C-alpha cells in the first residue's frame, strides 16, 4: 500500500533533500522499515535502540498522533499521509 511520508528539514539529508517521499506498508511499523531500507540511517533518527518512537519525535498518520492510536501498529491505509515532526523546545 502506497503512502506519502512528509520528512522534516533535519532529516532531509537522508532523502536527498526530498520533503516528501513514498512509502509502503500496512502499518506505520512497515512504512518506517521500508523507509529505512530505501534511505539507510533515517530509521535510527525516528526510532530508539529498543524500536520505539523517540521521545522527541511526533508521528502522525493522517491527522492522528500515533502515540494516542496504536503506536507503530497504527494502520497506514493506501493514500494516507504520514508526517514525522521533531518536537521543538524553546523558551
C-alpha positions as CSV (number, residue, x, y, z in Angstrom):
1,X,0.0,0.0,0.0
2,X,1.5,3.3,-1.0
3,X,1.5,6.3,1.4
4,X,3.3,9.6,1.3
5,X,5.7,10.5,4.1
6,X,6.5,14.1,5.0
7,X,10.1,14.4,6.0
8,X,11.2,17.2,8.4
9,X,14.1,19.5,7.3
10,X,16.5,18.0,9.7
11,X,16.1,14.5,8.2
12,X,16.1,15.5,4.5
13,X,19.9,14.7,4.2
14,X,18.8,11.1,4.3
15,X,16.2,11.6,1.5
16,X,18.4,13.6,-0.9
17,X,16.7,16.8,0.1
18,X,13.2,15.5,-0.6
19,X,10.5,16.9,1.7
20,X,8.1,14.1,0.8
21,X,8.8,10.5,-0.2
22,X,6.6,7.5,-1.0
23,X,6.4,4.7,1.5
24,X,4.7,1.2,1.6
25,X,3.3,-0.9,4.3
26,X,0.1,-1.9,6.0
27,X,1.2,-0.4,9.3
28,X,3.4,2.5,10.5
29,X,6.0,-0.1,11.5
30,X,6.1,-1.5,8.0
31,X,6.3,2.0,6.4
32,X,9.2,3.0,8.7
33,X,11.0,-0.3,7.9
34,X,10.7,0.4,4.2
35,X,11.7,4.0,4.6
36,X,14.9,2.9,6.4
37,X,15.5,0.3,3.7
38,X,15.2,3.0,1.0
39,X,17.0,5.7,3.0
40,X,19.5,4.0,5.2
41,X,20.0,5.6,8.6
42,X,16.8,7.5,8.8
43,X,15.1,4.9,10.9
44,X,17.6,5.4,13.7
45,X,16.7,9.0,13.9
46,X,13.0,8.2,14.3
47,X,13.2,5.0,16.5
48,X,15.3,4.4,19.6
49,X,17.5,1.4,20.3
50,X,14.5,-0.5,21.6
51,X,12.5,0.1,18.4
52,X,10.1,2.7,19.9
53,X,9.4,6.1,18.6
54,X,12.0,8.5,20.0
55,X,10.7,10.7,22.8
56,X,11.1,14.0,20.9
57,X,9.7,12.8,17.6
58,X,6.0,13.0,16.9
59,X,4.5,10.9,14.1
60,X,1.0,11.4,12.6
61,X,-0.9,9.0,10.4
62,X,-3.3,11.3,8.7
63,X,-4.4,13.7,11.5
64,X,-3.9,11.1,14.2
65,X,-0.9,11.2,16.7
66,X,0.2,7.6,16.8
67,X,1.0,7.8,20.5
68,X,-2.7,8.0,21.1
69,X,-3.6,5.4,18.5
70,X,-1.9,2.0,18.1
71,X,1.7,3.3,18.1
72,X,3.8,1.6,15.5
73,X,0.9,-0.8,14.8
74,X,-1.3,2.1,13.6
75,X,-2.8,1.1,10.2
76,X,-1.4,3.1,7.2
77,X,-4.2,2.9,4.6
78,X,-3.3,3.5,0.9
79,X,-3.1,7.2,0.1
80,X,-2.6,8.2,3.7
81,X,-0.1,11.0,4.6
82,X,2.4,10.2,7.4
83,X,4.1,13.2,9.0
84,X,7.3,12.9,11.0
85,X,7.6,16.0,13.2
86,X,10.5,16.6,15.6
87,X,9.4,18.3,18.8
88,X,10.6,21.8,19.2
89,X,11.7,23.2,22.6
90,X,12.3,26.8,23.5
91,X,11.8,29.4,26.0
